[in-house]
C-alpha positions as a LaTeX table, in Angstrom:
\begin{tabular}{lrrr}
\hline
Residue & $x$ (\AA) & $y$ (\AA) & $z$ (\AA) \\
\hline
Unk1 & $-14.35$ & 25.82 & 86.53 \\
Unk2 & $-16.22$ & 26.70 & 89.68 \\
Unk3 & $-19.03$ & 24.52 & 90.78 \\
Unk4 & $-21.03$ & 26.55 & 93.28 \\
Unk5 & $-23.36$ & 29.65 & 92.74 \\
Unk6 & $-21.99$ & 32.00 & 95.62 \\
Unk7 & $-24.18$ & 34.06 & 97.77 \\
Unk8 & $-23.67$ & 37.98 & 97.10 \\
Unk9 & $-23.24$ & 40.12 & 100.08 \\
Unk10 & $-26.42$ & 41.71 & 101.33 \\
Unk11 & $-26.68$ & 45.55 & 100.63 \\
Unk12 & $-25.92$ & 47.62 & 103.90 \\
Unk13 & $-29.08$ & 49.24 & 105.01 \\
Unk14 & $-28.93$ & 52.93 & 104.01 \\
Unk15 & $-30.12$ & 54.12 & 107.35 \\
Unk16 & $-29.09$ & 52.67 & 110.73 \\
Unk17 & $-32.91$ & 52.64 & 111.42 \\
Unk18 & $-34.28$ & 51.16 & 108.44 \\
Unk19 & $-35.36$ & 47.43 & 108.45 \\
Unk20 & $-32.83$ & 45.04 & 107.33 \\
Unk21 & $-32.76$ & 43.91 & 103.74 \\
Unk22 & $-34.44$ & 40.36 & 103.65 \\
Unk23 & $-33.45$ & 39.75 & 100.06 \\
Unk24 & $-31.19$ & 36.98 & 99.18 \\
Unk25 & $-28.52$ & 37.34 & 96.19 \\
Unk26 & $-26.69$ & 34.62 & 94.25 \\
Unk27 & $-24.09$ & 35.51 & 91.42 \\
Unk28 & $-24.36$ & 33.53 & 88.20 \\
Unk29 & $-22.44$ & 33.49 & 85.09 \\
Unk30 & $-23.99$ & 33.67 & 81.51 \\
Unk31 & $-22.84$ & 31.73 & 78.21 \\
Unk32 & $-24.33$ & 33.35 & 75.15 \\
Unk33 & $-24.23$ & 31.98 & 71.59 \\
Unk34 & $-23.42$ & 34.17 & 68.65 \\
Unk35 & $-24.54$ & 32.52 & 65.60 \\
Unk36 & $-23.97$ & 33.74 & 61.98 \\
Unk37 & $-27.38$ & 34.06 & 60.20 \\
Unk38 & $-28.35$ & 34.52 & 56.39 \\
Unk39 & $-29.93$ & 37.89 & 56.58 \\
Unk40 & $-29.28$ & 41.31 & 54.79 \\
Unk41 & $-30.10$ & 43.54 & 58.06 \\
Unk42 & $-28.36$ & 41.40 & 61.00 \\
Unk43 & $-25.04$ & 39.91 & 60.74 \\
Unk44 & $-25.69$ & 37.32 & 63.70 \\
Unk45 & $-28.28$ & 35.86 & 66.25 \\
Unk46 & $-27.27$ & 36.33 & 70.10 \\
Unk47 & $-28.78$ & 33.80 & 72.38 \\
Unk48 & $-28.23$ & 32.99 & 75.86 \\
Unk49 & $-27.38$ & 29.06 & 76.35 \\
Unk50 & $-26.16$ & 28.45 & 79.75 \\
Unk51 & $-25.88$ & 29.65 & 83.38 \\
Unk52 & $-22.82$ & 28.79 & 84.87 \\
Unk53 & $-21.27$ & 29.27 & 88.28 \\
Unk54 & $-19.65$ & 32.78 & 88.20 \\
Unk55 & $-15.49$ & 33.02 & 86.93 \\
Unk56 & $-14.12$ & 36.10 & 88.09 \\
Unk57 & $-10.91$ & 35.56 & 86.45 \\
Unk58 & $-12.36$ & 35.22 & 83.05 \\
Unk59 & $-12.97$ & 38.62 & 81.00 \\
Unk60 & $-16.31$ & 39.31 & 79.97 \\
Unk61 & $-17.22$ & 38.47 & 76.34 \\
Unk62 & $-14.36$ & 36.02 & 76.07 \\
Unk63 & $-14.79$ & 33.11 & 73.44 \\
Unk64 & $-15.24$ & 29.73 & 75.34 \\
Unk65 & $-16.03$ & 27.52 & 72.46 \\
Unk66 & $-16.34$ & 28.16 & 68.55 \\
Unk67 & $-17.27$ & 26.33 & 65.29 \\
Unk68 & $-17.55$ & 27.55 & 61.74 \\
Unk69 & $-20.49$ & 29.68 & 61.95 \\
Unk70 & $-21.15$ & 30.30 & 65.60 \\
Unk71 & $-18.91$ & 30.94 & 69.09 \\
Unk72 & $-20.00$ & 30.75 & 72.41 \\
Unk73 & $-18.97$ & 33.79 & 74.84 \\
Unk74 & $-18.58$ & 33.98 & 78.53 \\
Unk75 & $-20.82$ & 37.05 & 78.72 \\
Unk76 & $-20.19$ & 38.08 & 82.24 \\
Unk77 & $-21.56$ & 37.75 & 85.74 \\
Unk78 & $-25.12$ & 38.83 & 86.90 \\
Unk79 & $-26.85$ & 38.74 & 90.26 \\
Unk80 & $-30.24$ & 37.05 & 90.85 \\
Unk81 & $-32.05$ & 38.90 & 93.70 \\
Unk82 & $-34.90$ & 37.43 & 95.52 \\
Unk83 & $-37.28$ & 39.70 & 97.78 \\
Unk84 & $-40.03$ & 38.41 & 100.04 \\
Unk85 & $-42.53$ & 40.89 & 98.83 \\
Unk86 & $-42.16$ & 39.05 & 95.18 \\
Unk87 & $-42.55$ & 35.59 & 95.96 \\
Unk88 & $-45.82$ & 35.24 & 94.77 \\
Unk89 & $-43.89$ & 35.76 & 91.08 \\
Unk90 & $-41.04$ & 33.12 & 92.16 \\
Unk91 & $-43.82$ & 30.56 & 93.03 \\
Unk92 & $-45.47$ & 30.96 & 89.57 \\
Unk93 & $-42.22$ & 30.17 & 88.05 \\
Unk94 & $-41.64$ & 27.17 & 90.19 \\
Unk95 & $-45.19$ & 25.74 & 89.81 \\
Unk96 & $-45.25$ & 26.42 & 85.70 \\
Unk97 & $-43.58$ & 23.23 & 84.95 \\
Unk98 & $-39.99$ & 24.50 & 84.04 \\
Unk99 & $-38.37$ & 26.76 & 86.34 \\
Unk100 & $-36.52$ & 29.19 & 84.79 \\
Unk101 & $-34.17$ & 32.35 & 84.99 \\
Unk102 & $-34.54$ & 34.89 & 82.28 \\
Unk103 & $-31.49$ & 36.37 & 80.76 \\
Unk104 & $-31.78$ & 39.81 & 79.43 \\
Unk105 & $-29.13$ & 41.09 & 76.86 \\
Unk106 & $-29.30$ & 44.56 & 75.27 \\
Unk107 & $-27.58$ & 45.58 & 71.96 \\
Unk108 & $-24.68$ & 48.17 & 72.08 \\
Unk109 & $-21.78$ & 49.08 & 74.07 \\
Unk110 & $-18.26$ & 48.13 & 73.08 \\
Unk111 & $-17.11$ & 44.72 & 71.07 \\
Unk112 & $-18.76$ & 42.56 & 70.69 \\
Unk113 & $-22.09$ & 44.98 & 70.76 \\
Unk114 & $-24.05$ & 43.49 & 73.06 \\
Unk115 & $-24.22$ & 43.58 & 76.78 \\
Unk116 & $-25.61$ & 41.57 & 79.83 \\
Unk117 & $-28.30$ & 43.43 & 81.24 \\
Unk118 & $-29.84$ & 41.40 & 83.90 \\
Unk119 & $-30.82$ & 37.85 & 85.11 \\
Unk120 & $-34.12$ & 37.33 & 86.92 \\
Unk121 & $-36.46$ & 34.86 & 88.05 \\
Unk122 & $-39.07$ & 37.01 & 88.23 \\
Unk123 & $-41.57$ & 36.60 & 85.22 \\
Unk124 & $-43.28$ & 39.87 & 86.24 \\
Unk125 & $-39.97$ & 41.85 & 85.58 \\
Unk126 & $-39.61$ & 40.30 & 82.03 \\
Unk127 & $-42.76$ & 42.66 & 81.06 \\
Unk128 & $-40.89$ & 45.80 & 81.71 \\
Unk129 & $-38.08$ & 44.95 & 79.23 \\
Unk130 & $-39.98$ & 43.33 & 76.73 \\
Unk131 & $-41.45$ & 47.01 & 75.87 \\
Unk132 & $-37.67$ & 47.95 & 75.26 \\
Unk133 & $-38.06$ & 46.34 & 71.90 \\
Unk134 & $-34.39$ & 45.68 & 71.18 \\
Unk135 & $-33.61$ & 43.51 & 74.22 \\
Unk136 & $-32.98$ & 39.89 & 74.01 \\
Unk137 & $-35.04$ & 37.81 & 76.50 \\
Unk138 & $-34.66$ & 34.24 & 76.78 \\
Unk139 & $-35.56$ & 31.72 & 79.41 \\
Unk140 & $-32.77$ & 29.33 & 80.49 \\
Unk141 & $-33.50$ & 25.92 & 82.68 \\
Unk142 & $-32.59$ & 26.97 & 86.55 \\
Unk143 & $-29.56$ & 24.72 & 87.70 \\
Unk144 & $-30.55$ & 22.31 & 90.29 \\
Unk145 & $-28.81$ & 24.52 & 93.11 \\
Unk146 & $-30.65$ & 27.70 & 92.07 \\
Unk147 & $-33.84$ & 25.90 & 91.90 \\
Unk148 & $-33.25$ & 24.59 & 95.41 \\
Unk149 & $-32.27$ & 27.90 & 96.92 \\
Unk150 & $-35.48$ & 29.70 & 95.16 \\
Unk151 & $-37.87$ & 26.95 & 96.34 \\
Unk152 & $-36.30$ & 27.10 & 99.90 \\
Unk153 & $-36.60$ & 31.12 & 99.68 \\
Unk154 & $-40.32$ & 30.71 & 98.82 \\
Unk155 & $-41.27$ & 28.21 & 101.51 \\
Unk156 & $-39.67$ & 30.63 & 104.35 \\
Unk157 & $-41.27$ & 33.79 & 102.89 \\
Unk158 & $-44.26$ & 33.11 & 101.10 \\
Unk159 & $-47.68$ & 34.32 & 102.65 \\
Unk160 & $-50.65$ & 33.41 & 100.68 \\
Unk161 & $-53.19$ & 36.51 & 100.26 \\
Unk162 & $-56.54$ & 35.64 & 99.72 \\
Unk163 & $-58.15$ & 37.16 & 96.23 \\
Unk164 & $-60.81$ & 39.95 & 96.86 \\
Unk165 & $-63.11$ & 40.68 & 94.03 \\
Unk166 & $-63.77$ & 44.33 & 93.74 \\
Unk167 & $-67.36$ & 45.13 & 93.53 \\
Unk168 & $-68.47$ & 47.91 & 91.64 \\
Unk169 & $-70.59$ & 50.76 & 93.02 \\
Unk170 & $-74.14$ & 51.10 & 92.32 \\
Unk171 & $-74.79$ & 54.18 & 90.04 \\
Unk172 & $-77.26$ & 56.72 & 91.71 \\
Unk173 & $-79.70$ & 56.89 & 88.76 \\
Unk174 & $-81.71$ & 59.80 & 90.55 \\
Unk175 & $-78.48$ & 61.65 & 90.81 \\
Unk176 & $-77.62$ & 61.23 & 87.42 \\
Unk177 & $-81.24$ & 62.24 & 86.20 \\
Unk178 & $-81.14$ & 65.45 & 88.15 \\
Unk179 & $-77.67$ & 66.36 & 86.85 \\
Unk180 & $-78.79$ & 65.55 & 83.17 \\
Unk181 & $-81.69$ & 68.05 & 83.98 \\
Unk182 & $-79.60$ & 70.94 & 84.93 \\
Unk183 & $-77.14$ & 70.88 & 81.92 \\
Unk184 & $-78.11$ & 73.36 & 79.18 \\
Unk185 & $-78.63$ & 72.84 & 75.78 \\
Unk186 & $-75.52$ & 73.43 & 73.44 \\
Unk187 & $-76.15$ & 75.35 & 70.24 \\
Unk188 & $-73.64$ & 74.74 & 67.50 \\
\hline
\end{tabular}
């Protein structure tokens, strides 16, 4: 079994004059557990249980372990991307006490009827997927190599931005009074 989370190749710039992509990427493998449930409407519950180094020779959704009412599947690989503009969200994840990656599964597709949609370390990105309703979203503890990579990325790219509270504009009460005086009464 591989022991490292490899760097993914940076995407090439779409135009020679465009700035280089400063994002960093790592590829991860995801292990998901399918557990039979006693429910007339659903047969099983799917839950991500482990982030592992990718295994390119292992077929997606292959069984890696099983018991009487459960099985664990290698769901496949996904890419975690870190962007310099999102370091505030990564910092929030790191400072929360239990840094995690969010695994997003979506019902549908070929057997087993579930597909690995994404893996992200950006808590802000989860809101978008939570609105879909059917997506399974589970946080998993970040393995130490990924935690150190994310922490280093934040240290290199994060810029504190001061918070500026917006002030409300004061209403021009004289203008409002003049405007109300010009309105015609309505007859119903």
